[in-house]
Amino acid sequence: MKTNYCDYIIVGSGIAGLYIALLAIERGSVLVLTKGSIDDCNTRYAQGGIAVAMGKDDSPELHFEDTISAGAGLSDAEAVRILTDEAADCIADLIKFGVPFDTLDGEITLTREAAHSVPRVMHAGGDATGEHIEVTLSRQVRSTPIKVLENCLASEILVQNDKVIGVKALDCRTGSVEEYHCQYLILATGGAGKLFKYTTNSNVVTGDGIALAFEAGAEICDIEFFQFHPTVLRLPGVAPFLISEAVRGEGGILKNVEGHRFMPDYAVEAELATRDVVARSIVYEMNKTHSDRVFLDVTHLPSRLITTRFPHIYRFCRDHGLDLTKGLIPVAPAAHYLMGGVNVNNWGETNISGLFAAGETACTGVHGANRLASNSLLESVVFSKRVVQKTEMTTPPHYDEDRSDEAIFSCLPNRKVLPKIPPFNLPNLQSLMWDKVGIIRSGESLEKATDILASWESLLPQPSDRPSYELNNLVSCARLVTEAALFRKESRGAHFRTDFPQASPEWQRHIVFTKNVTK
Ligand SMILES: Cc1cc2nc3c(=O)[nH]c(=O)nc-3n(C[C@H](O)[C@H](O)[C@H](O)COP(=O)(O)OP(=O)(O)OC[C@H]3O[C@@H](n4cnc5c(N)ncnc54)[C@H](O)[C@@H]3O)c2cc1C
């Protein structure tokens, strides 16, 4: 077993996993486990960019205020302060590693995105920010002694005497399962977009870290808050492709299929309203016009701006027969980003000693009920750096949860197993989540979904390969999302219920699920 020991084991090779690996290798031995190839992740698809207050009219304080305001009353102020104050330091690291952020006359160029009060979003390759980050970090990792095991799926967290000792992992090519031991286990497994029928997320984003952490006894917080991106290409036979927020930031407008510009009817900020408002408005317009799409129009913008600022989107659309400079882009919302996740404190620590979480899989509290665009890449680096800083401290990791006063802790309720349920498979799970737990929810739709999910859970087969592990993890996450959404009897941020359409001060609290409630 000694040969399988490393000081740090990191699960996941997106921005959070690779950035942690690069910092941690200065302090000890590092093993990265990733279930696909190193660059299979959401990070590489990020388009818009990474937020940082560096413009002349900007400040960390203003960034703080915009983030708090997007979070709809649930952002953790201390965590947001850390995010905005420590941003520049982490961006300097990315630049040092070689991420080629776009510049003009030697100055980094900044874009404005929805709900940011000033231009603040750095980008690389126009709209290929994530790809540049992922390629740069993975190249750096390859130049160090960091060991990376691809096609290796973490399948169980090993805990002994309330402390993490390692992880079990499946070799996806041979089907064998091995134990890997460590001092620090860091989950950087991304979100859970594959829960839904329509999603912008990569196929590897199946909520594994959340399901494994919950099973091991970790706390799961704010999991009902799932962000749906308003503008995802909706073309028959074409996989959902994100049309970045920055396209609206640069002046793109939304029209329904009858040609009416509808966003000013719903919000004074029109197309620059927060994502939940824009996504819901699109759903209302689609219902009103009996259509499965609306249109994004950029034909009034200079062609050169479109082709130089959004080369990746321009090319993708052109390859599918759409010329953005001349025609309208058919779009509809899709599941995009999970605000909640494994509950961590401001150092990325979970309630299990030695177990950390970072990136989209963690709930640091910065996003609250709704994420401000381009804050997730930033959160991934700021709190990842803190994970490594914490492991350097001389005192052993100690969980110091700072949201417990404002949280309701609960186990999952017991539910009856239904005698007749739809067959358990990925398309049925994704359709159930899209139809009943999607952009517009109700007590009735959530009750139906929880009963089916609990019944499926009771029948889960023993997993043996990557698809079966992923499906089991997805159903566990689906249950957590749905139970939390049912529990929260209000609408707030990205969580909207027709039976409780308003936010309620009583619910300005977090919901935390854990297997063993002690608080
Ligand atoms: C299309 C798109 C555009 C986006 N645009 C932006 C943007 O412009 N700005 C912004 O801030 N955010 C954006 N986001 C969100 C942002 O990209 C993600 O939140 C961020 O990249 C998450 O990074 P991560 O390292 O946490 O996870 P990921 O990059 O998703 O990486 C997760 C890793 O974990 C691995 N993994 C998962 N489970 C296991 C397991 N069981 N065992 C082993 N490995 C496992 C995966 O293979 C993968 O390597 C966008 C997201 C998408 C999908």
mmCIF file of C-alpha atoms in Angstrom, residues 77-434:
data_model
loop_
_atom_site.group_PDB
_atom_site.id
_atom_site.type_symbol
_atom_site.label_atom_id
_atom_site.label_comp_id
_atom_site.label_asym_id
_atom_site.label_seq_id
_atom_site.Cartn_x
_atom_site.Cartn_y
_atom_site.Cartn_z
ATOM 1 C CA ALA A 77 -20.064 38.052 3.035
ATOM 2 C CA GLU A 78 -16.745 36.917 4.473
ATOM 3 C CA ALA A 79 -16.193 34.437 1.647
ATOM 4 C CA VAL A 80 -17.095 37.080 -0.949
ATOM 5 C CA ARG A 81 -14.647 39.503 0.660
ATOM 6 C CA ILE A 82 -11.923 36.857 0.313
ATOM 7 C CA LEU A 83 -12.939 36.226 -3.305
ATOM 8 C CA THR A 84 -12.715 39.847 -4.347
ATOM 9 C CA ASP A 85 -9.687 40.809 -2.224
ATOM 10 C CA GLU A 86 -7.531 37.801 -3.175
ATOM 11 C CA ALA A 87 -8.523 37.759 -6.867
ATOM 12 C CA ALA A 88 -5.605 39.781 -8.232
ATOM 13 C CA ASP A 89 -3.019 37.586 -6.494
ATOM 14 C CA CYS A 90 -4.418 34.410 -8.070
ATOM 15 C CA ILE A 91 -4.730 36.028 -11.495
ATOM 16 C CA ALA A 92 -1.036 36.913 -11.189
ATOM 17 C CA ASP A 93 -0.346 33.189 -10.639
ATOM 18 C CA LEU A 94 -2.296 32.291 -13.797
ATOM 19 C CA ILE A 95 -0.316 34.863 -15.766
ATOM 20 C CA LYS A 96 2.908 33.491 -14.265
ATOM 21 C CA PHE A 97 1.913 29.974 -15.357
ATOM 22 C CA GLY A 98 1.489 31.402 -18.864
ATOM 23 C CA VAL A 99 -2.260 31.918 -19.441
ATOM 24 C CA PRO A 100 -2.329 34.317 -22.417
ATOM 25 C CA PHE A 101 -5.019 36.800 -21.396
ATOM 26 C CA ASP A 102 -6.054 39.173 -24.200
ATOM 27 C CA THR A 103 -4.433 42.590 -24.224
ATOM 28 C CA LEU A 104 -4.698 45.800 -26.217
ATOM 29 C CA ASP A 105 -1.723 48.159 -26.329
ATOM 30 C CA GLY A 106 -0.142 46.170 -23.500
ATOM 31 C CA GLU A 107 -3.188 46.484 -21.206
ATOM 32 C CA ILE A 108 -5.412 43.517 -20.305
ATOM 33 C CA THR A 109 -8.799 43.950 -22.023
ATOM 34 C CA LEU A 110 -11.921 43.708 -19.898
ATOM 35 C CA THR A 111 -15.511 42.966 -20.932
ATOM 36 C CA ARG A 112 -18.691 43.786 -19.100
ATOM 37 C CA GLU A 113 -21.091 40.914 -18.411
ATOM 38 C CA ALA A 114 -24.626 40.789 -17.025
ATOM 39 C CA ALA A 115 -25.029 42.110 -13.450
ATOM 40 C CA HIS A 116 -21.445 43.429 -13.274
ATOM 41 C CA SER A 117 -21.581 47.204 -12.844
ATOM 42 C CA VAL A 118 -18.385 47.813 -14.847
ATOM 43 C CA PRO A 119 -16.233 45.956 -17.397
ATOM 44 C CA ARG A 120 -14.325 43.419 -15.296
ATOM 45 C CA VAL A 121 -14.012 40.135 -17.178
ATOM 46 C CA MET A 122 -10.586 39.086 -18.451
ATOM 47 C CA HIS A 123 -10.560 36.694 -21.377
ATOM 48 C CA ALA A 124 -8.131 34.730 -23.517
ATOM 49 C CA GLY A 125 -8.364 33.978 -27.234
ATOM 50 C CA GLY A 126 -11.534 36.112 -27.297
ATOM 51 C CA ASP A 127 -14.081 33.544 -26.177
ATOM 52 C CA ALA A 128 -11.727 30.598 -25.630
ATOM 53 C CA THR A 129 -10.676 31.517 -22.082
ATOM 54 C CA GLY A 130 -11.251 28.099 -20.532
ATOM 55 C CA GLU A 131 -9.383 26.263 -23.249
ATOM 56 C CA HIS A 132 -6.346 28.507 -22.786
ATOM 57 C CA ILE A 133 -6.446 28.052 -19.015
ATOM 58 C CA GLU A 134 -6.794 24.270 -19.225
ATOM 59 C CA VAL A 135 -4.117 23.817 -21.886
ATOM 60 C CA THR A 136 -1.692 26.117 -20.026
ATOM 61 C CA LEU A 137 -2.173 24.483 -16.629
ATOM 62 C CA SER A 138 -2.004 20.929 -17.971
ATOM 63 C CA ARG A 139 1.195 21.782 -19.857
ATOM 64 C CA GLN A 140 2.664 23.156 -16.623
ATOM 65 C CA VAL A 141 1.605 20.047 -14.711
ATOM 66 C CA ARG A 142 3.358 17.840 -17.254
ATOM 67 C CA SER A 143 6.589 19.745 -16.657
ATOM 68 C CA THR A 144 6.584 18.887 -12.915
ATOM 69 C CA PRO A 145 6.835 15.629 -10.907
ATOM 70 C CA ILE A 146 3.028 15.687 -10.387
ATOM 71 C CA LYS A 147 1.671 12.218 -11.160
ATOM 72 C CA VAL A 148 -1.536 12.162 -13.206
ATOM 73 C CA LEU A 149 -3.641 9.017 -13.587
ATOM 74 C CA GLU A 150 -6.114 9.405 -16.448
ATOM 75 C CA ASN A 151 -9.180 7.150 -16.871
ATOM 76 C CA CYS A 152 -9.178 6.713 -13.121
ATOM 77 C CA LEU A 153 -12.529 7.317 -11.392
ATOM 78 C CA ALA A 154 -12.628 7.979 -7.648
ATOM 79 C CA SER A 155 -15.321 5.660 -6.348
ATOM 80 C CA GLU A 156 -15.187 5.877 -2.558
ATOM 81 C CA ILE A 157 -13.658 8.146 0.078
ATOM 82 C CA LEU A 158 -11.803 6.191 2.748
ATOM 83 C CA VAL A 159 -12.330 7.507 6.272
ATOM 84 C CA GLN A 160 -10.822 6.019 9.444
ATOM 85 C CA ASN A 161 -11.497 7.418 12.930
ATOM 86 C CA ASP A 162 -13.182 10.499 11.422
ATOM 87 C CA LYS A 163 -10.152 11.284 9.274
ATOM 88 C CA VAL A 164 -9.647 10.796 5.572
ATOM 89 C CA ILE A 165 -6.988 8.255 4.733
ATOM 90 C CA GLY A 166 -7.447 8.030 0.983
ATOM 91 C CA VAL A 167 -9.708 7.071 -1.847
ATOM 92 C CA LYS A 168 -10.728 4.003 -3.821
ATOM 93 C CA ALA A 169 -10.564 4.391 -7.566
ATOM 94 C CA LEU A 170 -11.680 2.431 -10.592
ATOM 95 C CA ASP A 171 -9.349 1.992 -13.514
ATOM 96 C CA CYS A 172 -11.919 2.669 -16.228
ATOM 97 C CA ARG A 173 -9.995 0.640 -18.806
ATOM 98 C CA THR A 174 -9.399 -2.563 -16.820
ATOM 99 C CA GLY A 175 -12.289 -2.390 -14.324
ATOM 100 C CA SER A 176 -9.941 -2.965 -11.370
ATOM 101 C CA VAL A 177 -10.383 -0.959 -8.161
ATOM 102 C CA GLU A 178 -7.383 0.207 -6.114
ATOM 103 C CA GLU A 179 -6.834 2.128 -2.910
ATOM 104 C CA TYR A 180 -4.715 5.294 -2.870
ATOM 105 C CA HIS A 181 -3.672 6.710 0.476
ATOM 106 C CA CYS A 182 -2.850 10.306 1.365
ATOM 107 C CA GLN A 183 -2.709 12.956 4.039
ATOM 108 C CA TYR A 184 -4.982 15.368 2.200
ATOM 109 C CA LEU A 185 -7.738 14.394 -0.213
ATOM 110 C CA ILE A 186 -9.061 17.230 -2.357
ATOM 111 C CA LEU A 187 -12.248 16.870 -4.353
ATOM 112 C CA ALA A 188 -12.129 19.027 -7.491
ATOM 113 C CA THR A 189 -14.704 17.056 -9.435
ATOM 114 C CA GLY A 190 -16.795 19.930 -10.837
ATOM 115 C CA GLY A 191 -20.570 20.332 -10.776
ATOM 116 C CA ALA A 192 -23.469 18.121 -11.821
ATOM 117 C CA GLY A 193 -24.841 19.536 -15.096
ATOM 118 C CA LYS A 194 -25.463 16.060 -16.513
ATOM 119 C CA LEU A 195 -28.423 15.804 -14.144
ATOM 120 C CA PHE A 196 -30.473 17.637 -16.754
ATOM 121 C CA LYS A 197 -31.676 16.839 -20.275
ATOM 122 C CA TYR A 198 -30.299 20.114 -21.624
ATOM 123 C CA THR A 199 -26.940 21.232 -20.298
ATOM 124 C CA THR A 200 -23.840 23.111 -21.362
ATOM 125 C CA ASN A 201 -21.688 20.795 -19.247
ATOM 126 C CA SER A 202 -19.105 18.256 -20.316
ATOM 127 C CA ASN A 203 -20.019 14.549 -20.105
ATOM 128 C CA VAL A 204 -17.672 14.091 -17.131
ATOM 129 C CA VAL A 205 -19.672 16.464 -14.933
ATOM 130 C CA THR A 206 -21.840 13.955 -13.075
ATOM 131 C CA GLY A 207 -21.759 15.154 -9.467
ATOM 132 C CA ASP A 208 -19.364 12.393 -8.363
ATOM 133 C CA GLY A 209 -17.574 14.427 -5.686
ATOM 134 C CA ILE A 210 -20.836 15.477 -4.084
ATOM 135 C CA ALA A 211 -22.258 11.948 -4.041
ATOM 136 C CA LEU A 212 -19.024 10.471 -2.639
ATOM 137 C CA ALA A 213 -18.652 13.201 -0.018
ATOM 138 C CA PHE A 214 -22.265 12.810 1.140
ATOM 139 C CA GLU A 215 -21.813 9.058 1.404
ATOM 140 C CA ALA A 216 -18.658 9.593 3.487
ATOM 141 C CA GLY A 217 -20.512 11.859 5.942
ATOM 142 C CA ALA A 218 -19.691 15.325 4.554
ATOM 143 C CA GLU A 219 -22.199 18.173 4.539
ATOM 144 C CA ILE A 220 -23.909 19.269 1.335
ATOM 145 C CA CYS A 221 -25.085 22.891 1.254
ATOM 146 C CA ASP A 222 -27.249 25.083 -1.058
ATOM 147 C CA ILE A 223 -27.668 22.237 -3.531
ATOM 148 C CA GLU A 224 -31.138 23.392 -4.639
ATOM 149 C CA PHE A 225 -29.544 26.364 -6.423
ATOM 150 C CA PHE A 226 -28.781 25.348 -9.991
ATOM 151 C CA GLN A 227 -28.096 28.046 -12.512
ATOM 152 C CA PHE A 228 -29.641 27.704 -15.963
ATOM 153 C CA HIS A 229 -27.824 29.630 -18.667
ATOM 154 C CA PRO A 230 -30.334 31.628 -20.711
ATOM 155 C CA THR A 231 -28.694 31.443 -24.119
ATOM 156 C CA VAL A 232 -27.628 28.027 -25.349
ATOM 157 C CA LEU A 233 -27.765 27.239 -29.051
ATOM 158 C CA ARG A 234 -30.939 25.259 -29.826
ATOM 159 C CA LEU A 235 -30.484 23.588 -33.193
ATOM 160 C CA PRO A 236 -31.913 20.147 -33.978
ATOM 161 C CA GLY A 237 -29.215 17.476 -33.883
ATOM 162 C CA VAL A 238 -26.565 19.832 -32.443
ATOM 163 C CA ALA A 239 -25.343 19.329 -28.859
ATOM 164 C CA PRO A 240 -26.109 22.327 -26.614
ATOM 165 C CA PHE A 241 -23.452 24.988 -27.226
ATOM 166 C CA LEU A 242 -23.127 28.032 -25.026
ATOM 167 C CA ILE A 243 -23.605 31.486 -26.490
ATOM 168 C CA SER A 244 -21.687 33.459 -23.912
ATOM 169 C CA GLU A 245 -23.231 36.101 -21.683
ATOM 170 C CA ALA A 246 -20.608 38.419 -23.119
ATOM 171 C CA VAL A 247 -22.554 38.429 -26.400
ATOM 172 C CA ARG A 248 -25.372 40.222 -24.566
ATOM 173 C CA GLY A 249 -22.725 42.231 -22.731
ATOM 174 C CA GLU A 250 -21.517 43.542 -26.093
ATOM 175 C CA GLY A 251 -25.063 44.543 -27.093
ATOM 176 C CA GLY A 252 -26.840 41.370 -28.291
ATOM 177 C CA ILE A 253 -30.644 41.516 -27.889
ATOM 178 C CA LEU A 254 -33.253 38.803 -27.360
ATOM 179 C CA LYS A 255 -36.361 38.501 -29.535
ATOM 180 C CA ASN A 256 -39.172 35.971 -29.433
ATOM 181 C CA VAL A 257 -40.130 33.979 -32.533
ATOM 182 C CA GLU A 258 -42.546 36.786 -33.467
ATOM 183 C CA GLY A 259 -39.664 39.271 -33.603
ATOM 184 C CA HIS A 260 -40.576 41.137 -30.382
ATOM 185 C CA ARG A 261 -37.700 42.274 -28.120
ATOM 186 C CA PHE A 262 -39.108 41.047 -24.825
ATOM 187 C CA MET A 263 -36.502 41.537 -22.078
ATOM 188 C CA PRO A 264 -37.459 45.198 -21.373
ATOM 189 C CA ASP A 265 -40.977 43.853 -20.522
ATOM 190 C CA TYR A 266 -39.474 41.800 -17.665
ATOM 191 C CA ALA A 267 -36.539 43.789 -16.226
ATOM 192 C CA VAL A 268 -35.151 47.316 -16.351
ATOM 193 C CA GLU A 269 -31.718 45.853 -17.014
ATOM 194 C CA ALA A 270 -33.265 44.120 -20.061
ATOM 195 C CA GLU A 271 -30.770 41.598 -21.557
ATOM 196 C CA LEU A 272 -28.260 42.369 -18.782
ATOM 197 C CA ALA A 273 -30.564 41.200 -15.964
ATOM 198 C CA THR A 274 -29.297 38.286 -13.850
ATOM 199 C CA ARG A 275 -29.295 34.858 -15.474
ATOM 200 C CA ASP A 276 -32.288 33.499 -13.556
ATOM 201 C CA VAL A 277 -34.446 36.444 -14.630
ATOM 202 C CA VAL A 278 -33.392 36.129 -18.269
ATOM 203 C CA ALA A 279 -33.809 32.313 -18.266
ATOM 204 C CA ARG A 280 -37.314 32.485 -16.769
ATOM 205 C CA SER A 281 -38.357 35.293 -19.119
ATOM 206 C CA ILE A 282 -37.256 33.156 -22.068
ATOM 207 C CA VAL A 283 -39.306 30.201 -20.766
ATOM 208 C CA TYR A 284 -42.384 32.459 -20.443
ATOM 209 C CA GLU A 285 -41.867 33.757 -23.980
ATOM 210 C CA MET A 286 -41.365 30.246 -25.370
ATOM 211 C CA ASN A 287 -44.586 29.133 -23.673
ATOM 212 C CA LYS A 288 -46.459 32.212 -24.901
ATOM 213 C CA THR A 289 -45.367 31.704 -28.491
ATOM 214 C CA HIS A 290 -45.559 27.860 -28.372
ATOM 215 C CA SER A 291 -41.958 27.591 -29.430
ATOM 216 C CA ASP A 292 -38.910 25.733 -28.094
ATOM 217 C CA ARG A 293 -36.610 28.715 -28.722
ATOM 218 C CA VAL A 294 -36.126 32.465 -28.869
ATOM 219 C CA PHE A 295 -33.502 34.369 -30.855
ATOM 220 C CA LEU A 296 -30.378 36.285 -29.991
ATOM 221 C CA ASP A 297 -29.731 39.114 -32.437
ATOM 222 C CA VAL A 298 -26.291 40.658 -32.971
ATOM 223 C CA THR A 299 -26.797 41.743 -36.583
ATOM 224 C CA HIS A 300 -26.749 45.440 -35.536
ATOM 225 C CA LEU A 301 -23.195 45.078 -34.140
ATOM 226 C CA PRO A 302 -20.122 45.642 -36.307
ATOM 227 C CA SER A 303 -19.191 42.359 -38.046
ATOM 228 C CA ARG A 304 -15.579 42.834 -37.021
ATOM 229 C CA LEU A 305 -16.523 43.015 -33.349
ATOM 230 C CA ILE A 306 -18.386 39.703 -33.646
ATOM 231 C CA THR A 307 -15.655 37.859 -35.504
ATOM 232 C CA THR A 308 -12.785 39.137 -33.367
ATOM 233 C CA ARG A 309 -14.441 39.172 -29.954
ATOM 234 C CA PHE A 310 -16.280 35.844 -30.390
ATOM 235 C CA PRO A 311 -14.205 33.875 -32.891
ATOM 236 C CA HIS A 312 -15.034 30.512 -31.311
ATOM 237 C CA ILE A 313 -18.806 31.112 -31.220
ATOM 238 C CA TYR A 314 -18.719 32.673 -34.692
ATOM 239 C CA ARG A 315 -16.894 29.661 -36.155
ATOM 240 C CA PHE A 316 -19.061 27.090 -34.373
ATOM 241 C CA CYS A 317 -22.261 28.735 -35.636
ATOM 242 C CA ARG A 318 -20.869 29.192 -39.145
ATOM 243 C CA ASP A 319 -19.954 25.489 -39.218
ATOM 244 C CA HIS A 320 -23.615 24.769 -38.447
ATOM 245 C CA GLY A 321 -24.948 27.030 -41.185
ATOM 246 C CA LEU A 322 -25.516 30.229 -39.152
ATOM 247 C CA ASP A 323 -23.805 33.505 -39.952
ATOM 248 C CA LEU A 324 -24.117 35.621 -36.806
ATOM 249 C CA THR A 325 -23.329 38.831 -38.629
ATOM 250 C CA LYS A 326 -26.375 38.369 -40.867
ATOM 251 C CA GLY A 327 -28.911 36.092 -39.130
ATOM 252 C CA LEU A 328 -30.533 35.404 -35.763
ATOM 253 C CA ILE A 329 -29.218 32.757 -33.362
ATOM 254 C CA PRO A 330 -31.830 30.264 -32.039
ATOM 255 C CA VAL A 331 -31.315 29.852 -28.293
ATOM 256 C CA ALA A 332 -32.994 28.371 -25.198
ATOM 257 C CA PRO A 333 -31.883 27.938 -21.568
ATOM 258 C CA ALA A 334 -29.901 24.901 -20.352
ATOM 259 C CA ALA A 335 -28.502 23.713 -17.004
ATOM 260 C CA HIS A 336 -25.144 25.362 -16.498
ATOM 261 C CA TYR A 337 -23.724 25.788 -13.000
ATOM 262 C CA LEU A 338 -24.276 24.359 -9.529
ATOM 263 C CA MET A 339 -24.025 27.044 -6.840
ATOM 264 C CA GLY A 340 -24.138 24.602 -3.921
ATOM 265 C CA GLY A 341 -22.065 21.524 -3.234
ATOM 266 C CA VAL A 342 -19.787 20.086 -0.592
ATOM 267 C CA ASN A 343 -19.894 22.477 2.360
ATOM 268 C CA VAL A 344 -16.504 24.015 3.061
ATOM 269 C CA ASN A 345 -15.177 26.798 5.248
ATOM 270 C CA ASN A 346 -13.003 29.634 4.002
ATOM 271 C CA TRP A 347 -10.025 27.252 3.728
ATOM 272 C CA GLY A 348 -11.809 24.657 1.599
ATOM 273 C CA GLU A 349 -12.101 22.224 4.537
ATOM 274 C CA THR A 350 -15.101 19.954 4.861
ATOM 275 C CA ASN A 351 -16.364 18.632 8.196
ATOM 276 C CA ILE A 352 -14.209 15.491 7.710
ATOM 277 C CA SER A 353 -10.617 15.984 8.769
ATOM 278 C CA GLY A 354 -8.209 15.900 5.807
ATOM 279 C CA LEU A 355 -11.017 16.139 3.222
ATOM 280 C CA PHE A 356 -11.141 19.341 1.162
ATOM 281 C CA ALA A 357 -13.271 20.459 -1.767
ATOM 282 C CA ALA A 358 -12.567 23.160 -4.346
ATOM 283 C CA GLY A 359 -13.990 24.530 -7.573
ATOM 284 C CA GLU A 360 -17.568 23.938 -8.641
ATOM 285 C CA THR A 361 -17.995 20.880 -6.444
ATOM 286 C CA ALA A 362 -17.497 22.974 -3.298
ATOM 287 C CA CYS A 363 -19.949 25.321 -1.643
ATOM 288 C CA THR A 364 -17.799 28.174 -0.349
ATOM 289 C CA GLY A 365 -20.846 30.404 -0.011
ATOM 290 C CA VAL A 366 -19.703 33.047 -2.494
ATOM 291 C CA HIS A 367 -22.485 32.474 -5.010
ATOM 292 C CA GLY A 368 -25.383 32.264 -2.575
ATOM 293 C CA ALA A 369 -28.575 31.617 -4.538
ATOM 294 C CA ASN A 370 -27.175 32.833 -7.842
ATOM 295 C CA ARG A 371 -23.732 33.110 -9.364
ATOM 296 C CA LEU A 372 -22.446 36.296 -10.886
ATOM 297 C CA ALA A 373 -21.091 35.498 -14.367
ATOM 298 C CA SER A 374 -17.340 34.750 -14.491
ATOM 299 C CA ASN A 375 -17.024 34.395 -10.738
ATOM 300 C CA SER A 376 -16.690 30.599 -10.860
ATOM 301 C CA LEU A 377 -13.253 30.392 -12.460
ATOM 302 C CA LEU A 378 -12.205 33.032 -9.962
ATOM 303 C CA GLU A 379 -13.675 31.133 -7.010
ATOM 304 C CA SER A 380 -11.875 28.011 -8.254
ATOM 305 C CA VAL A 381 -8.470 29.677 -8.013
ATOM 306 C CA VAL A 382 -8.971 31.821 -4.903
ATOM 307 C CA PHE A 383 -10.261 29.015 -2.680
ATOM 308 C CA SER A 384 -7.940 26.408 -4.221
ATOM 309 C CA LYS A 385 -4.976 28.511 -3.184
ATOM 310 C CA ARG A 386 -6.413 28.653 0.331
ATOM 311 C CA VAL A 387 -6.653 24.849 0.440
ATOM 312 C CA VAL A 388 -2.916 24.582 -0.117
ATOM 313 C CA GLN A 389 -2.208 27.435 2.323
ATOM 314 C CA LYS A 390 -4.252 25.619 4.964
ATOM 315 C CA THR A 391 -2.279 22.409 4.537
ATOM 316 C CA GLU A 392 0.921 24.390 5.125
ATOM 317 C CA MET A 393 -0.269 25.632 8.504
ATOM 318 C CA THR A 394 1.406 23.964 11.432
ATOM 319 C CA THR A 395 -1.836 23.138 13.237
ATOM 320 C CA PRO A 396 -3.656 20.137 11.753
ATOM 321 C CA PRO A 397 -6.701 20.862 9.566
ATOM 322 C CA HIS A 398 -9.625 21.786 11.734
ATOM 323 C CA TYR A 399 -13.109 22.363 10.436
ATOM 324 C CA ASP A 400 -14.453 25.711 11.456
ATOM 325 C CA GLU A 401 -17.809 25.993 9.726
ATOM 326 C CA ASP A 402 -18.938 29.550 9.611
ATOM 327 C CA ARG A 403 -22.408 29.269 8.149
ATOM 328 C CA SER A 404 -23.893 26.978 10.810
ATOM 329 C CA ASP A 405 -25.811 29.778 12.552
ATOM 330 C CA GLU A 406 -27.751 30.487 9.403
ATOM 331 C CA ALA A 407 -28.276 26.894 8.317
ATOM 332 C CA ILE A 408 -30.844 24.177 8.769
ATOM 333 C CA PHE A 409 -29.141 20.780 9.104
ATOM 334 C CA SER A 410 -31.121 17.748 8.051
ATOM 335 C CA CYS A 411 -30.926 14.125 6.913
ATOM 336 C CA LEU A 412 -32.764 13.117 3.774
ATOM 337 C CA PRO A 413 -36.338 12.163 4.676
ATOM 338 C CA ASN A 414 -37.421 8.538 4.338
ATOM 339 C CA ARG A 415 -39.745 8.053 1.383
ATOM 340 C CA LYS A 416 -41.962 5.214 0.344
ATOM 341 C CA VAL A 417 -40.917 3.116 -2.624
ATOM 342 C CA LEU A 418 -43.472 3.455 -5.430
ATOM 343 C CA PRO A 419 -44.858 0.188 -6.809
ATOM 344 C CA LYS A 420 -44.668 1.422 -10.411
ATOM 345 C CA ILE A 421 -41.824 3.620 -11.622
ATOM 346 C CA PRO A 422 -40.285 4.467 -14.997
ATOM 347 C CA PRO A 423 -37.226 2.349 -15.884
ATOM 348 C CA PHE A 424 -34.038 3.668 -14.301
ATOM 349 C CA ASN A 425 -31.689 4.967 -16.973
ATOM 350 C CA LEU A 426 -29.831 8.180 -17.810
ATOM 351 C CA PRO A 427 -32.331 9.690 -20.306
ATOM 352 C CA ASN A 428 -35.245 9.083 -17.890
ATOM 353 C CA LEU A 429 -33.317 10.653 -15.006
ATOM 354 C CA GLN A 430 -32.359 13.696 -17.082
ATOM 355 C CA SER A 431 -35.907 14.184 -18.404
ATOM 356 C CA LEU A 432 -37.364 13.871 -14.894
ATOM 357 C CA MET A 433 -34.952 16.514 -13.591
ATOM 358 C CA TRP A 434 -35.541 18.852 -16.538
#
